[in-house]
Amino acid sequence: MRVLITGCHGQVGHCFTEQLAKDENTTVLALDKEHLDITNQEAVQATVTEFQPTVIINAAAHTAVDKAEEEVELSYAINRDGPKYLALAAQSVGAAMLHISTDYVFEGNKVGEYVESDTTNPQGVYGESKLAGEFAVAAACDKHIILRTAWVFGENGNNFVKTMLRLGTTRDALSIVGDQFGGPTYAGDIAKALIQIATRITQGDAVEFGIYHFSGLPHVSWFEFADAIFDSAVKQDVIVKKPSLSSITTEQYSTPAKRPSNSRLSTDKITQAFSVEASDWKAALNNIQAYTG
């Protein structure tokens, strides 16, 4: 297996690189934006033509949800055009294209879990640009897997777990949004799931290409997630005392971009197709010291 990874220094990209480095049967070319600008079609095509990957994994994205409302052109360049160029290049060499998308493609007001066939209706530039990227990838490359995920956290990059641990050392009390629900997803589990799929594709197994959902269980609110993070941190002596937590509403916590109140994603399809189980986010908090670096 020859794997080209973009966005290798991001939360998920780092996990891909780390996990694939242990596989003697896989040749990896892991690139960050300094080494490959995915918005430059000529550069993308040249890199892919030279490396001849069997799989391209796009972990690069413009994920600053609030900044995206102002940085519209940049968001579309990275979240739509870049994936399109990678998918076109993948098609040209017969490679499979694995692309990470988001729960933000949905409006976020459904009762229950979102399934892959549900109607999309993004409420902001980030979600709109990511949905445009999904369409672009699907149109450009026959062998594509689009993986929608949510509430990603990991040892690298910025995320909710790291923010909570930082605030927990400096504040006695915190107010956390309690009316937005979703499945926290460990970045390492996303990498593991897509590597499993990539292996199946490379082995020549029959694969149904298309869109899949992958996130964590159990579903919780941000308030409940924060509560679990601090319980783990205190238990593992990462912080001395758990701050006092109070639940607030979305209306009480104003942001430039609208957040979905429901980010619950059903993972039934990916489990049935690839035997990939939902991310166990509670287990990922068992080594919470790793998130303090």
Coordinates of C-alpha atoms in Angstrom, one line a residue:
M1 CA 0.0 0.0 0.0
R2 CA 1.3 3.4 -1.0
V3 CA -0.4 6.2 1.0
L4 CA -0.3 9.9 0.4
I5 CA -1.4 11.9 3.5
T6 CA -2.2 15.6 3.4
G7 CA -2.5 17.7 6.5
C8 CA -0.1 15.4 8.3
H9 CA 0.4 17.8 11.2
G10 CA -3.2 18.2 12.1
Q11 CA -5.1 16.2 14.8
V12 CA -6.0 13.3 12.5
G13 CA -3.2 13.6 10.0
H14 CA -0.6 13.1 12.8
C15 CA -2.4 9.9 13.9
F16 CA -2.4 8.6 10.3
T17 CA 1.3 9.2 10.0
E18 CA 2.1 7.7 13.4
Q19 CA 0.0 4.5 12.8
L20 CA 1.0 3.9 9.3
A21 CA 4.7 4.3 10.2
K22 CA 4.4 1.0 12.1
D23 CA 3.3 -0.9 9.0
E24 CA 6.2 -2.4 7.1
N25 CA 4.1 -3.1 4.1
T26 CA 3.0 0.5 3.6
T27 CA 5.0 3.3 2.0
V28 CA 3.9 6.7 3.3
L29 CA 4.3 10.2 2.0
A30 CA 3.0 12.5 4.7
L31 CA 2.9 16.2 3.7
D32 CA 1.8 19.4 5.5
K33 CA 0.8 22.7 3.8
E34 CA 4.4 23.8 3.7
H35 CA 5.3 20.9 1.5
L36 CA 2.1 20.6 -0.6
D37 CA -0.4 23.4 -1.1
I38 CA -3.5 21.4 -2.0
T39 CA -5.1 24.5 -3.5
N40 CA -2.4 24.4 -6.2
Q41 CA -3.7 21.9 -8.8
E42 CA -0.4 21.6 -10.7
A43 CA 1.5 20.9 -7.5
V44 CA -1.0 18.3 -6.4
Q45 CA -1.0 16.5 -9.8
A46 CA 2.8 16.6 -9.9
T47 CA 3.2 15.1 -6.4
V48 CA 0.6 12.4 -7.1
T49 CA 2.1 11.5 -10.5
E50 CA 5.6 11.2 -9.0
F51 CA 4.6 9.2 -5.9
Q52 CA 1.9 7.0 -7.5
P53 CA -0.1 6.3 -4.4
T54 CA -2.7 3.6 -4.2
V55 CA -4.6 5.6 -1.6
I56 CA -4.8 9.3 -0.9
I57 CA -6.0 10.4 2.5
N58 CA -7.0 14.0 2.8
A59 CA -6.8 15.2 6.4
A60 CA -6.2 18.8 5.5
A61 CA -9.0 21.3 6.1
H62 CA -9.9 24.8 7.2
T63 CA -11.6 24.0 10.4
A64 CA -11.8 27.4 12.1
V65 CA -15.6 27.5 12.2
D66 CA -16.0 31.1 13.3
K67 CA -13.1 32.5 11.1
A68 CA -14.7 30.8 8.1
E69 CA -17.5 33.3 8.2
E70 CA -15.0 36.0 7.3
E71 CA -12.4 33.9 5.4
V72 CA -14.9 32.6 2.8
E73 CA -12.6 32.3 -0.2
L74 CA -9.9 30.6 1.9
S75 CA -12.5 28.1 3.3
Y76 CA -13.7 27.1 -0.2
A77 CA -10.1 26.9 -1.5
I78 CA -9.1 24.5 1.2
N79 CA -12.3 22.6 1.8
R80 CA -13.6 22.4 -1.8
D81 CA -10.9 23.1 -4.3
G82 CA -8.1 21.2 -2.6
P83 CA -10.1 18.0 -2.2
K84 CA -11.3 18.3 -5.8
Y85 CA -7.7 18.5 -7.0
L86 CA -6.6 15.6 -4.9
A87 CA -9.6 13.5 -6.1
L88 CA -8.8 14.3 -9.8
A89 CA -5.2 13.3 -9.3
A90 CA -6.3 10.1 -7.5
Q91 CA -8.5 9.3 -10.5
S92 CA -5.7 9.9 -12.9
V93 CA -3.5 7.2 -11.3
G94 CA -6.2 4.8 -10.2
A95 CA -5.9 5.6 -6.5
A96 CA -8.7 5.6 -3.9
M97 CA -9.5 8.9 -2.3
L98 CA -10.4 9.0 1.4
H99 CA -11.7 12.4 2.5
I100 CA -12.8 13.6 6.0
S101 CA -15.9 15.7 6.3
T102 CA -18.1 16.9 9.1
D103 CA -21.5 16.9 10.9
Y104 CA -21.7 20.6 10.0
V105 CA -23.1 19.6 6.6
F106 CA -26.4 19.1 8.4
E107 CA -28.8 21.7 9.9
G108 CA -28.5 20.1 13.3
N109 CA -32.1 20.1 14.3
K110 CA -33.1 16.5 13.6
V111 CA -34.6 14.4 16.4
G112 CA -32.4 11.3 16.7
E113 CA -29.2 10.3 14.8
Y114 CA -28.3 11.5 11.4
V115 CA -27.8 8.8 8.7
E116 CA -25.8 9.2 5.6
S117 CA -28.9 9.7 3.3
D118 CA -30.4 12.5 5.4
T119 CA -30.9 15.9 3.7
T120 CA -27.9 18.2 4.1
N121 CA -28.5 21.9 5.0
P122 CA -25.3 23.6 6.3
Q123 CA -25.9 26.7 8.4
G124 CA -22.5 28.5 7.9
V125 CA -19.5 28.9 5.6
Y126 CA -17.6 26.0 7.2
G127 CA -20.4 23.5 6.6
E128 CA -21.2 24.9 3.1
S129 CA -17.5 24.6 2.0
K130 CA -17.2 21.1 3.4
L131 CA -20.3 20.0 1.7
A132 CA -19.0 21.5 -1.6
G133 CA -15.9 19.4 -1.0
E134 CA -18.0 16.2 -0.7
F135 CA -19.7 16.9 -4.0
A136 CA -16.3 17.7 -5.7
V137 CA -14.6 14.5 -4.4
A138 CA -17.6 12.3 -5.4
A139 CA -17.7 13.8 -8.9
A140 CA -13.9 13.6 -9.5
C141 CA -13.0 10.2 -8.2
D142 CA -14.8 6.9 -8.7
K143 CA -13.1 5.2 -5.8
H144 CA -14.0 7.6 -2.9
I145 CA -14.8 7.3 0.7
I146 CA -16.2 10.4 2.4
L147 CA -16.1 10.1 6.2
R148 CA -18.2 12.5 8.2
T149 CA -17.2 12.9 11.8
A150 CA -17.8 15.3 14.7
W151 CA -16.3 16.7 17.9
V152 CA -12.8 15.6 17.1
F153 CA -10.1 15.6 19.8
G154 CA -6.6 14.2 20.1
E155 CA -3.2 14.8 21.6
N156 CA -2.2 17.2 18.8
G157 CA -3.7 20.4 17.7
N158 CA -6.4 22.5 19.4
N159 CA -9.5 20.8 20.7
F160 CA -12.1 20.9 23.4
V161 CA -10.3 18.4 25.7
K162 CA -7.1 20.5 25.7
T163 CA -9.1 23.7 26.2
M164 CA -10.9 22.2 29.3
L165 CA -7.7 21.0 30.8
R166 CA -6.1 24.4 30.3
L167 CA -9.0 26.3 31.8
G168 CA -9.3 23.7 34.6
T169 CA -5.9 24.7 36.0
T170 CA -6.7 28.4 36.1
R171 CA -10.4 28.7 37.0
D172 CA -12.6 27.5 39.8
A173 CA -15.8 27.6 37.9
L174 CA -16.8 27.1 34.2
S175 CA -20.0 27.6 32.2
I176 CA -20.4 24.9 29.5
V177 CA -23.1 24.7 26.8
G178 CA -25.5 21.9 27.7
D179 CA -28.0 22.0 24.8
Q180 CA -25.8 20.8 22.0
F181 CA -25.4 17.0 21.6
G182 CA -23.0 14.8 19.7
G183 CA -20.4 12.1 19.8
P184 CA -16.9 13.0 20.9
T185 CA -14.5 11.4 18.5
Y186 CA -10.9 10.4 19.2
A187 CA -8.6 11.4 16.3
G188 CA -6.7 8.1 16.6
D189 CA -9.9 6.2 16.1
I190 CA -10.6 8.1 12.9
A191 CA -7.2 7.2 11.6
K192 CA -7.6 3.6 12.6
A193 CA -11.0 3.4 10.8
L194 CA -9.8 4.9 7.6
I195 CA -6.6 2.8 7.5
Q196 CA -8.8 -0.3 8.0
I197 CA -10.9 0.8 5.0
A198 CA -7.8 1.6 2.9
T199 CA -6.4 -1.8 3.6
R200 CA -9.7 -3.4 2.4
I201 CA -9.6 -1.4 -0.8
T202 CA -5.9 -2.2 -1.5
Q203 CA -6.5 -5.9 -0.9
G204 CA -9.1 -5.8 -3.7
D205 CA -12.1 -6.5 -1.4
A206 CA -15.5 -5.5 -2.7
V207 CA -16.1 -2.1 -1.2
E208 CA -19.2 0.2 -1.5
F209 CA -17.7 3.6 -2.1
G210 CA -19.5 6.7 -0.9
I211 CA -20.4 8.5 2.3
Y212 CA -20.0 7.0 5.8
H213 CA -20.5 8.4 9.3
F214 CA -18.0 7.8 12.1
S215 CA -18.0 9.4 15.6
G216 CA -18.0 8.4 19.2
L217 CA -20.5 6.9 21.6
P218 CA -22.2 7.5 24.0
H219 CA -23.7 10.7 22.7
V220 CA -23.4 13.5 25.2
S221 CA -23.7 17.3 25.6
W222 CA -20.7 19.5 25.7
F223 CA -21.4 19.9 29.4
E224 CA -21.5 16.2 30.0
F225 CA -18.3 15.8 27.9
A226 CA -16.5 18.4 30.0
D227 CA -17.7 16.7 33.2
A228 CA -16.2 13.4 32.0
I229 CA -12.9 15.1 31.1
F230 CA -12.5 16.7 34.5
D231 CA -13.4 13.4 36.3
S232 CA -10.7 11.7 34.3
A233 CA -8.2 14.5 34.9
V234 CA -8.7 14.5 38.7
K235 CA -8.6 10.6 38.9
Q236 CA -5.3 10.6 37.0
D237 CA -3.9 13.5 39.0
V238 CA -3.6 15.8 36.0
I239 CA -5.5 18.5 37.9
V240 CA -5.8 18.8 41.7
K241 CA -9.4 19.9 41.9
K242 CA -12.4 19.7 39.5
P243 CA -13.8 23.1 38.8
S244 CA -17.5 23.9 39.5
L245 CA -19.4 23.4 36.2
S246 CA -22.7 25.0 35.3
S247 CA -24.8 24.2 32.2
I248 CA -25.7 27.1 29.9
T249 CA -27.7 27.4 26.7
T250 CA -26.4 28.1 23.2
E251 CA -28.1 31.5 23.4
Q252 CA -26.0 32.4 26.4
Y253 CA -22.8 31.6 24.5
S254 CA -22.8 33.6 21.3
T255 CA -20.5 32.7 18.4
P256 CA -20.2 34.2 14.9
A257 CA -21.1 30.8 13.3
K258 CA -24.1 28.8 14.3
R259 CA -23.5 25.5 15.9
P260 CA -25.7 22.4 15.3
S261 CA -27.8 21.5 18.3
N262 CA -27.8 17.9 17.2
S263 CA -24.5 16.4 15.9
R264 CA -25.5 12.8 16.7
L265 CA -24.2 10.6 13.8
S266 CA -25.4 7.0 13.3
T267 CA -22.4 4.7 12.8
D268 CA -24.4 1.7 11.8
K269 CA -23.5 1.8 8.1
I270 CA -19.7 1.8 8.6
T271 CA -20.0 -1.0 11.2
Q272 CA -22.0 -3.2 8.9
A273 CA -19.8 -2.5 5.9
F274 CA -16.3 -2.5 7.4
S275 CA -16.8 -3.9 11.0
V276 CA -15.6 -0.5 12.3
E277 CA -17.1 0.3 15.7
A278 CA -17.9 3.7 17.0
S279 CA -15.1 5.7 18.7
D280 CA -14.7 4.9 22.4
W281 CA -14.1 8.4 23.6
K282 CA -14.1 7.5 27.2
A283 CA -11.3 5.0 26.7
A284 CA -9.4 7.8 24.9
L285 CA -9.5 9.8 28.1
N286 CA -7.7 7.1 30.1
N287 CA -4.3 8.7 29.2
I288 CA -5.4 12.3 29.7
Q289 CA -1.8 13.4 30.6
A290 CA -1.1 13.1 26.8
Y291 CA -3.4 16.1 26.1
T292 CA -1.5 18.5 28.4
G293 CA 1.5 18.9 26.2

